[in-house]
Amino acid sequence: MGSRYYWYKEVLPCTAMVVVEFTNVIQNILFKAASSKGLSFYIFTSYCYAFASLALLPIVFFLISKNGLPPFKFPLISRLCLLALVGLAAQLCQYKGLEMGTPTLSSAISNLTPAFTFILAVFFRLEQVELRKSSSRAKIIGTIASISGASVVVLYKGSQVLSSIHWTSLSALLQQPLRSPQSYWVIGGILLAVGYLFTSFWYIIQSQIMKIYPEEMIVVFIYNLSLAILSVPVSLLAESNTSAWRLTPSIVAASVLYSGIFALSFSGIVHSWGVRLKGPVYVATFRPLSIVIAAVMSAIFLGDDLYLGSVIGALILSAGLYAVLWGKAKEEKRTANDDDDSGLSSSASLSDSKVPLL
């Protein structure tokens, strides 16, 4: 029983989060390739969330027919509406930033998510900070280091460390370079940072929704459907030319279908489940894995070069991240010990109260 509990509570969430980071990096690479062929990020967002809604519809229909509709009361409806608005803002900022930057830059800036989530969790009293304790000091220092590392990645590109000239890249197959102009680097980084700030808000809101209605599939379906409905009018205003909505060439269709049918639905369900099981800060701490994945895959498939600023920034970010993780783990261990002590005290007092009077 203890082994099953450990696998469910520790091993399975960790494995699922790592797999999600792989799917997200592949999604970013496919979108970058598709955007180089003229795909608008507005149209991409609309198509993806429409396909994601259709992909989950049979499962949700089965769950609703079995368990009934969720309790649509104001606390749940208001949070679902806010989740959709924040999610739409996050997606538009991230995909525009990715269009102007690179998948490696996007993954590097996503390392800010743990720091943003921790700050928001403290603000909304989901995390406690006591400066007298080493765990709290580690989380604060780690948060500052994470923000500093991301600033280095955005503001300092530096010399070229690794060239992808020897790789057979997707950009060669597409007969078009996928690198963004260097002048767009800072603007793309700022947009990505804003997008991942909205992502941190998304985690906080989702943690509240999971407490009210812990049904990941249905919540993610409502979220996807809401974003599809919200994004279509915005996209029609931004892209009024009907020819821009055609899913051609094949890389555009592959990007939309993969992202909509698989990546968005899978990551949304796993993140919602992880937030309910382990909390928003735990889910956010896996974001830095994407920088390593993106650097390797971008060099292979997109022909991106690796720069010194990205390496230095990633190292600072990683150090900050694991300082936060260390502080978080130490606090959880102390909380567990306190709970055990309180349980023993209550058991002892209960035993004393049951001592016969005679």
Short mmCIF file of C-alpha atoms in Angstrom, two decimals:
data_model
loop_
_atom_site.label_atom_id
_atom_site.label_comp_id
_atom_site.label_asym_id
_atom_site.label_seq_id
_atom_site.Cartn_x
_atom_site.Cartn_y
_atom_site.Cartn_z
CA MET A 1 0.00 0.00 0.00
CA GLY A 2 2.84 2.37 0.90
CA SER A 3 4.64 1.58 -2.37
CA ARG A 4 1.54 2.37 -4.44
CA TYR A 5 1.03 5.63 -2.55
CA TYR A 6 4.66 6.63 -3.21
CA TRP A 7 4.35 5.89 -6.93
CA TYR A 8 1.11 7.84 -7.20
CA LYS A 9 2.18 10.83 -5.10
CA GLU A 10 5.84 11.15 -6.12
CA VAL A 11 6.99 9.13 -9.14
CA LEU A 12 3.94 9.48 -11.41
CA PRO A 13 3.58 13.30 -11.04
CA CYS A 14 7.32 13.79 -11.66
CA THR A 15 7.30 11.58 -14.76
CA ALA A 16 4.16 13.23 -16.13
CA MET A 17 5.61 16.74 -15.71
CA VAL A 18 8.81 15.77 -17.56
CA VAL A 19 6.79 14.30 -20.45
CA VAL A 20 4.70 17.49 -20.62
CA GLU A 21 7.86 19.59 -21.00
CA PHE A 22 8.90 17.44 -23.97
CA THR A 23 5.48 17.88 -25.61
CA ASN A 24 5.58 21.64 -25.02
CA VAL A 25 9.02 22.03 -26.60
CA ILE A 26 7.93 19.99 -29.65
CA GLN A 27 4.85 22.21 -29.89
CA ASN A 28 7.01 25.35 -29.82
CA ILE A 29 9.34 24.00 -32.51
CA LEU A 30 6.45 23.06 -34.78
CA PHE A 31 4.83 26.47 -34.29
CA LYS A 32 8.11 28.24 -35.05
CA ALA A 33 8.44 26.23 -38.25
CA ALA A 34 4.80 26.94 -39.19
CA SER A 35 5.09 30.66 -38.43
CA SER A 36 8.04 30.87 -40.81
CA LYS A 37 5.60 29.71 -43.50
CA GLY A 38 3.18 32.54 -42.69
CA LEU A 39 0.93 31.04 -39.99
CA SER A 40 -0.42 33.78 -37.73
CA PHE A 41 -0.28 33.14 -33.99
CA TYR A 42 -3.89 34.41 -33.75
CA ILE A 43 -5.12 31.77 -36.19
CA PHE A 44 -2.91 29.13 -34.57
CA THR A 45 -4.48 29.79 -31.16
CA SER A 46 -8.05 29.61 -32.52
CA TYR A 47 -7.51 26.38 -34.42
CA CYS A 48 -5.61 24.70 -31.58
CA TYR A 49 -8.22 25.30 -28.91
CA ALA A 50 -11.06 24.34 -31.27
CA PHE A 51 -9.33 21.02 -32.02
CA ALA A 52 -8.49 20.54 -28.33
CA SER A 53 -12.18 20.96 -27.44
CA LEU A 54 -13.23 18.44 -30.09
CA ALA A 55 -10.60 15.95 -28.91
CA LEU A 56 -11.92 15.99 -25.33
CA LEU A 57 -15.63 16.12 -26.25
CA PRO A 58 -16.29 12.31 -26.30
CA ILE A 59 -14.54 11.79 -22.95
CA VAL A 60 -16.34 14.70 -21.33
CA PHE A 61 -19.70 13.54 -22.71
CA PHE A 62 -19.12 10.13 -21.12
CA LEU A 63 -18.10 11.66 -17.76
CA ILE A 64 -21.10 14.01 -17.68
CA SER A 65 -23.53 11.21 -18.58
CA LYS A 66 -22.03 9.17 -15.75
CA ASN A 67 -21.54 11.79 -13.03
CA GLY A 68 -23.81 14.67 -14.10
CA LEU A 69 -23.01 18.30 -14.77
CA PRO A 70 -20.66 20.28 -12.51
CA PRO A 71 -22.19 22.64 -9.90
CA PHE A 72 -22.33 25.86 -11.94
CA LYS A 73 -22.37 28.29 -9.04
CA PHE A 74 -20.79 31.74 -8.95
CA PRO A 75 -17.46 30.75 -7.27
CA LEU A 76 -16.80 28.14 -9.98
CA ILE A 77 -18.13 30.14 -12.95
CA SER A 78 -16.24 33.30 -12.01
CA ARG A 79 -12.95 31.41 -11.68
CA LEU A 80 -13.49 29.54 -14.95
CA CYS A 81 -14.10 32.85 -16.77
CA LEU A 82 -10.99 34.38 -15.20
CA LEU A 83 -8.98 31.26 -16.08
CA ALA A 84 -10.02 31.58 -19.73
CA LEU A 85 -9.13 35.28 -19.94
CA VAL A 86 -5.75 34.77 -18.27
CA GLY A 87 -5.05 31.73 -20.45
CA LEU A 88 -5.85 33.62 -23.66
CA ALA A 89 -3.57 36.50 -22.67
CA ALA A 90 -0.79 34.02 -21.81
CA GLN A 91 -1.09 32.17 -25.14
CA LEU A 92 -1.14 35.31 -27.29
CA CYS A 93 1.91 36.79 -25.53
CA GLN A 94 3.85 33.52 -25.63
CA TYR A 95 3.20 32.73 -29.29
CA LYS A 96 3.94 36.29 -30.42
CA GLY A 97 7.14 36.21 -28.37
CA LEU A 98 8.03 32.83 -29.87
CA GLU A 99 7.35 34.19 -33.35
CA MET A 100 9.84 37.02 -32.68
CA GLY A 101 12.34 34.86 -30.77
CA THR A 102 13.31 31.18 -30.77
CA PRO A 103 12.16 28.03 -28.94
CA THR A 104 15.38 28.13 -26.89
CA LEU A 105 14.65 31.71 -25.79
CA SER A 106 11.07 30.71 -24.94
CA SER A 107 12.26 27.80 -22.81
CA ALA A 108 14.83 29.99 -21.07
CA ILE A 109 12.25 32.63 -20.18
CA SER A 110 9.80 29.93 -19.04
CA ASN A 111 12.23 29.33 -16.17
CA LEU A 112 10.77 32.49 -14.65
CA THR A 113 7.51 30.62 -14.06
CA PRO A 114 8.60 29.02 -10.74
CA ALA A 115 9.69 32.42 -9.40
CA PHE A 116 6.49 34.14 -10.55
CA THR A 117 4.36 31.32 -9.15
CA PHE A 118 6.14 31.41 -5.80
CA ILE A 119 5.67 35.19 -5.48
CA LEU A 120 1.98 34.90 -6.35
CA ALA A 121 1.53 31.93 -4.01
CA VAL A 122 2.98 34.01 -1.16
CA PHE A 123 0.75 36.95 -2.06
CA PHE A 124 -2.37 34.76 -2.11
CA ARG A 125 -1.24 32.98 1.09
CA LEU A 126 -0.70 29.60 -0.55
CA GLU A 127 2.93 29.69 0.63
CA GLN A 128 4.39 30.96 3.92
CA VAL A 129 7.58 33.01 4.29
CA GLU A 130 9.43 33.32 7.60
CA LEU A 131 12.75 35.11 7.22
CA ARG A 132 14.17 33.48 10.36
CA LYS A 133 14.07 30.06 8.68
CA SER A 134 16.69 28.94 6.18
CA SER A 135 14.06 27.40 3.91
CA SER A 136 12.28 30.73 3.46
CA ARG A 137 15.56 32.54 2.82
CA ALA A 138 16.49 29.92 0.20
CA LYS A 139 13.18 30.42 -1.61
CA ILE A 140 13.60 34.21 -1.66
CA ILE A 141 17.23 34.06 -2.89
CA GLY A 142 16.26 31.45 -5.47
CA THR A 143 13.44 33.61 -6.75
CA ILE A 144 15.77 36.61 -7.17
CA ALA A 145 18.36 34.41 -8.91
CA SER A 146 15.75 33.05 -11.33
CA ILE A 147 14.65 36.54 -12.35
CA SER A 148 18.29 37.62 -12.74
CA GLY A 149 19.10 34.61 -14.92
CA ALA A 150 16.17 35.28 -17.23
CA SER A 151 17.27 38.92 -17.52
CA VAL A 152 20.73 37.75 -18.62
CA VAL A 153 19.21 35.51 -21.32
CA VAL A 154 17.10 38.36 -22.72
CA LEU A 155 19.52 41.29 -22.42
CA TYR A 156 22.85 39.56 -23.14
CA LYS A 157 23.12 37.32 -26.18
CA GLY A 158 26.92 37.07 -26.19
CA SER A 159 29.20 35.12 -28.46
CA GLN A 160 28.23 31.94 -30.27
CA VAL A 161 28.98 28.82 -28.23
CA LEU A 162 27.51 26.06 -30.40
CA SER A 163 26.84 26.21 -34.13
CA SER A 164 24.30 23.97 -35.78
CA ILE A 165 25.93 24.25 -39.21
CA HIS A 166 26.83 20.57 -39.19
CA TRP A 167 23.31 19.42 -38.33
CA THR A 168 20.78 18.41 -40.96
CA SER A 169 18.15 20.81 -39.76
CA LEU A 170 14.49 21.24 -40.52
CA SER A 171 15.24 24.74 -41.71
CA ALA A 172 17.34 23.26 -44.52
CA LEU A 173 14.49 20.97 -45.46
CA LEU A 174 12.14 23.92 -45.51
CA GLN A 175 14.66 25.87 -47.61
CA GLN A 176 14.16 28.88 -45.36
CA PRO A 177 16.11 29.95 -42.25
CA LEU A 178 13.99 29.94 -39.09
CA ARG A 179 16.19 32.21 -37.01
CA SER A 180 14.60 35.47 -35.94
CA PRO A 181 16.36 38.81 -36.53
CA GLN A 182 18.59 39.72 -33.61
CA SER A 183 16.74 43.05 -33.20
CA TYR A 184 13.59 41.15 -32.16
CA TRP A 185 15.39 39.24 -29.39
CA VAL A 186 14.62 41.69 -26.54
CA ILE A 187 11.00 42.38 -27.60
CA GLY A 188 10.33 38.67 -27.96
CA GLY A 189 11.85 38.01 -24.55
CA ILE A 190 9.70 40.67 -22.87
CA LEU A 191 6.54 39.27 -24.46
CA LEU A 192 7.49 35.77 -23.35
CA ALA A 193 8.12 36.99 -19.78
CA VAL A 194 4.68 38.62 -19.68
CA GLY A 195 3.13 35.45 -21.10
CA TYR A 196 4.72 33.25 -18.44
CA LEU A 197 3.60 35.69 -15.73
CA PHE A 198 0.05 35.05 -16.93
CA THR A 199 0.84 31.31 -16.85
CA SER A 200 1.72 31.62 -13.17
CA PHE A 201 -1.60 33.34 -12.55
CA TRP A 202 -3.21 30.43 -14.42
CA TYR A 203 -1.67 27.94 -11.97
CA ILE A 204 -2.93 29.92 -8.97
CA ILE A 205 -6.48 30.19 -10.35
CA GLN A 206 -6.50 26.53 -11.34
CA SER A 207 -5.51 25.50 -7.82
CA GLN A 208 -8.62 27.29 -6.52
CA ILE A 209 -10.84 25.64 -9.16
CA MET A 210 -9.51 22.17 -8.30
CA LYS A 211 -10.53 22.71 -4.67
CA ILE A 212 -14.09 23.56 -5.75
CA TYR A 213 -14.49 20.99 -8.54
CA PRO A 214 -11.68 18.36 -8.78
CA GLU A 215 -12.55 17.00 -12.24
CA GLU A 216 -9.58 17.74 -14.51
CA MET A 217 -11.08 16.50 -17.78
CA ILE A 218 -14.25 18.59 -17.55
CA VAL A 219 -12.46 21.71 -16.31
CA VAL A 220 -9.86 21.53 -19.12
CA PHE A 221 -12.62 20.97 -21.71
CA ILE A 222 -14.54 24.05 -20.48
CA TYR A 223 -11.28 26.02 -20.50
CA ASN A 224 -10.39 24.92 -24.07
CA LEU A 225 -13.91 25.65 -25.33
CA SER A 226 -13.89 29.09 -23.67
CA LEU A 227 -10.56 29.97 -25.28
CA ALA A 228 -11.79 28.81 -28.67
CA ILE A 229 -14.86 31.05 -28.35
CA LEU A 230 -12.81 34.02 -27.10
CA SER A 231 -9.98 33.71 -29.62
CA VAL A 232 -12.06 33.39 -32.82
CA PRO A 233 -13.42 37.01 -32.79
CA VAL A 234 -9.96 38.35 -31.91
CA SER A 235 -8.40 36.34 -34.73
CA LEU A 236 -11.03 37.43 -37.26
CA LEU A 237 -10.33 41.07 -36.41
CA ALA A 238 -6.56 40.57 -36.64
CA GLU A 239 -6.61 38.31 -39.72
CA SER A 240 -9.57 39.25 -41.93
CA ASN A 241 -8.04 37.65 -45.04
CA THR A 242 -9.72 34.24 -45.44
CA SER A 243 -6.74 32.76 -47.30
CA ALA A 244 -4.67 33.10 -44.12
CA TRP A 245 -6.93 30.53 -42.45
CA ARG A 246 -5.94 27.74 -44.83
CA LEU A 247 -3.86 25.01 -43.19
CA THR A 248 -1.20 24.84 -45.88
CA PRO A 249 1.60 23.82 -46.32
CA SER A 250 1.84 20.47 -44.48
CA ILE A 251 4.04 21.82 -41.64
CA VAL A 252 1.25 24.27 -40.75
CA ALA A 253 -1.37 21.51 -40.62
CA ALA A 254 0.97 19.26 -38.59
CA SER A 255 1.66 22.05 -36.09
CA VAL A 256 -2.04 22.84 -35.56
CA LEU A 257 -3.17 19.20 -35.36
CA TYR A 258 -0.39 18.12 -32.97
CA SER A 259 -0.84 21.14 -30.71
CA GLY A 260 -4.64 21.02 -30.66
CA ILE A 261 -5.44 17.32 -30.54
CA PHE A 262 -2.56 16.22 -28.31
CA ALA A 263 -0.26 18.82 -26.73
CA LEU A 264 -2.75 21.34 -25.31
CA SER A 265 -5.22 18.72 -24.03
CA PHE A 266 -2.50 16.55 -22.50
CA SER A 267 -0.58 19.39 -20.83
CA GLY A 268 -3.79 21.01 -19.56
CA ILE A 269 -5.00 17.79 -17.93
CA VAL A 270 -1.61 16.90 -16.44
CA HIS A 271 -1.02 20.42 -15.08
CA SER A 272 -4.52 20.54 -13.57
CA TRP A 273 -4.01 17.15 -11.96
CA GLY A 274 -0.56 18.17 -10.69
CA VAL A 275 -1.90 21.43 -9.23
CA ARG A 276 -4.60 19.50 -7.38
CA LEU A 277 -2.20 16.82 -6.14
CA LYS A 278 0.99 18.79 -5.37
CA GLY A 279 0.18 22.50 -5.66
CA PRO A 280 1.00 25.24 -8.20
CA VAL A 281 4.63 25.76 -7.15
CA TYR A 282 5.47 22.06 -7.72
CA VAL A 283 4.08 22.15 -11.27
CA ALA A 284 5.96 25.35 -12.10
CA THR A 285 9.33 24.00 -10.92
CA PHE A 286 9.59 21.65 -13.92
CA ARG A 287 9.69 24.48 -16.44
CA PRO A 288 13.53 24.79 -16.44
CA LEU A 289 13.82 21.29 -17.95
CA SER A 290 12.58 22.75 -21.22
CA ILE A 291 15.73 24.86 -21.74
CA VAL A 292 17.93 21.78 -22.16
CA ILE A 293 15.35 20.02 -24.33
CA ALA A 294 14.81 23.12 -26.49
CA ALA A 295 18.52 23.88 -26.94
CA VAL A 296 19.23 20.39 -28.31
CA MET A 297 16.08 20.06 -30.43
CA SER A 298 16.34 23.60 -31.85
CA ALA A 299 19.92 22.95 -32.94
CA ILE A 300 18.85 19.72 -34.64
CA PHE A 301 15.54 20.76 -36.21
CA LEU A 302 15.59 24.56 -36.54
CA GLY A 303 19.24 25.36 -37.14
CA ASP A 304 19.43 27.65 -34.09
CA ASP A 305 22.84 28.48 -32.60
CA LEU A 306 23.51 28.42 -28.87
CA TYR A 307 24.82 31.67 -27.39
CA LEU A 308 26.86 32.43 -24.27
CA GLY A 309 24.09 34.57 -22.73
CA SER A 310 21.67 31.64 -22.85
CA VAL A 311 24.20 29.34 -21.16
CA ILE A 312 25.07 31.78 -18.36
CA GLY A 313 21.45 32.73 -17.80
CA ALA A 314 20.35 29.09 -17.73
CA LEU A 315 23.00 28.26 -15.10
CA ILE A 316 21.88 31.15 -12.87
CA LEU A 317 18.25 30.18 -13.39
CA SER A 318 18.92 26.54 -12.51
CA ALA A 319 20.75 27.51 -9.32
CA GLY A 320 17.84 29.74 -8.33
CA LEU A 321 15.31 27.04 -9.15
CA TYR A 322 16.95 24.39 -7.02
CA ALA A 323 17.35 26.83 -4.14
CA VAL A 324 13.57 27.25 -4.25
CA LEU A 325 13.09 23.47 -4.49
CA TRP A 326 15.41 22.87 -1.54
CA GLY A 327 13.53 25.37 0.58
CA LYS A 328 10.20 23.88 -0.46
CA ALA A 329 11.32 20.32 0.35
CA LYS A 330 12.67 21.37 3.74
CA GLU A 331 9.39 23.08 4.63
CA GLU A 332 7.35 20.03 3.59
CA LYS A 333 9.56 17.78 5.71
CA ARG A 334 9.19 20.08 8.72
CA THR A 335 5.41 20.24 8.23
CA ALA A 336 5.21 16.44 8.05
CA ASN A 337 7.24 16.11 11.28
CA ASP A 338 5.01 18.66 13.01
CA ASP A 339 1.92 16.75 11.89
CA ASP A 340 3.38 13.52 13.24
CA ASP A 341 4.19 15.17 16.57
CA SER A 342 0.71 16.66 16.84
CA GLY A 343 -0.81 13.29 15.95
CA LEU A 344 1.19 11.56 18.68
CA SER A 345 0.21 14.25 21.21
CA SER A 346 -3.47 13.93 20.37
CA SER A 347 -3.26 10.14 20.58
CA ALA A 348 -1.59 10.34 23.97
CA SER A 349 -4.19 12.76 25.31
CA LEU A 350 -6.96 10.56 23.92
CA SER A 351 -5.44 7.54 25.69
CA ASP A 352 -5.21 9.47 28.93
CA SER A 353 -8.85 10.47 28.67
CA LYS A 354 -9.82 6.83 28.32
CA VAL A 355 -8.08 5.68 31.55
CA PRO A 356 -10.69 4.11 33.84
CA LEU A 357 -11.59 6.09 36.97
CA LEU A 358 -11.47 3.00 39.18
#
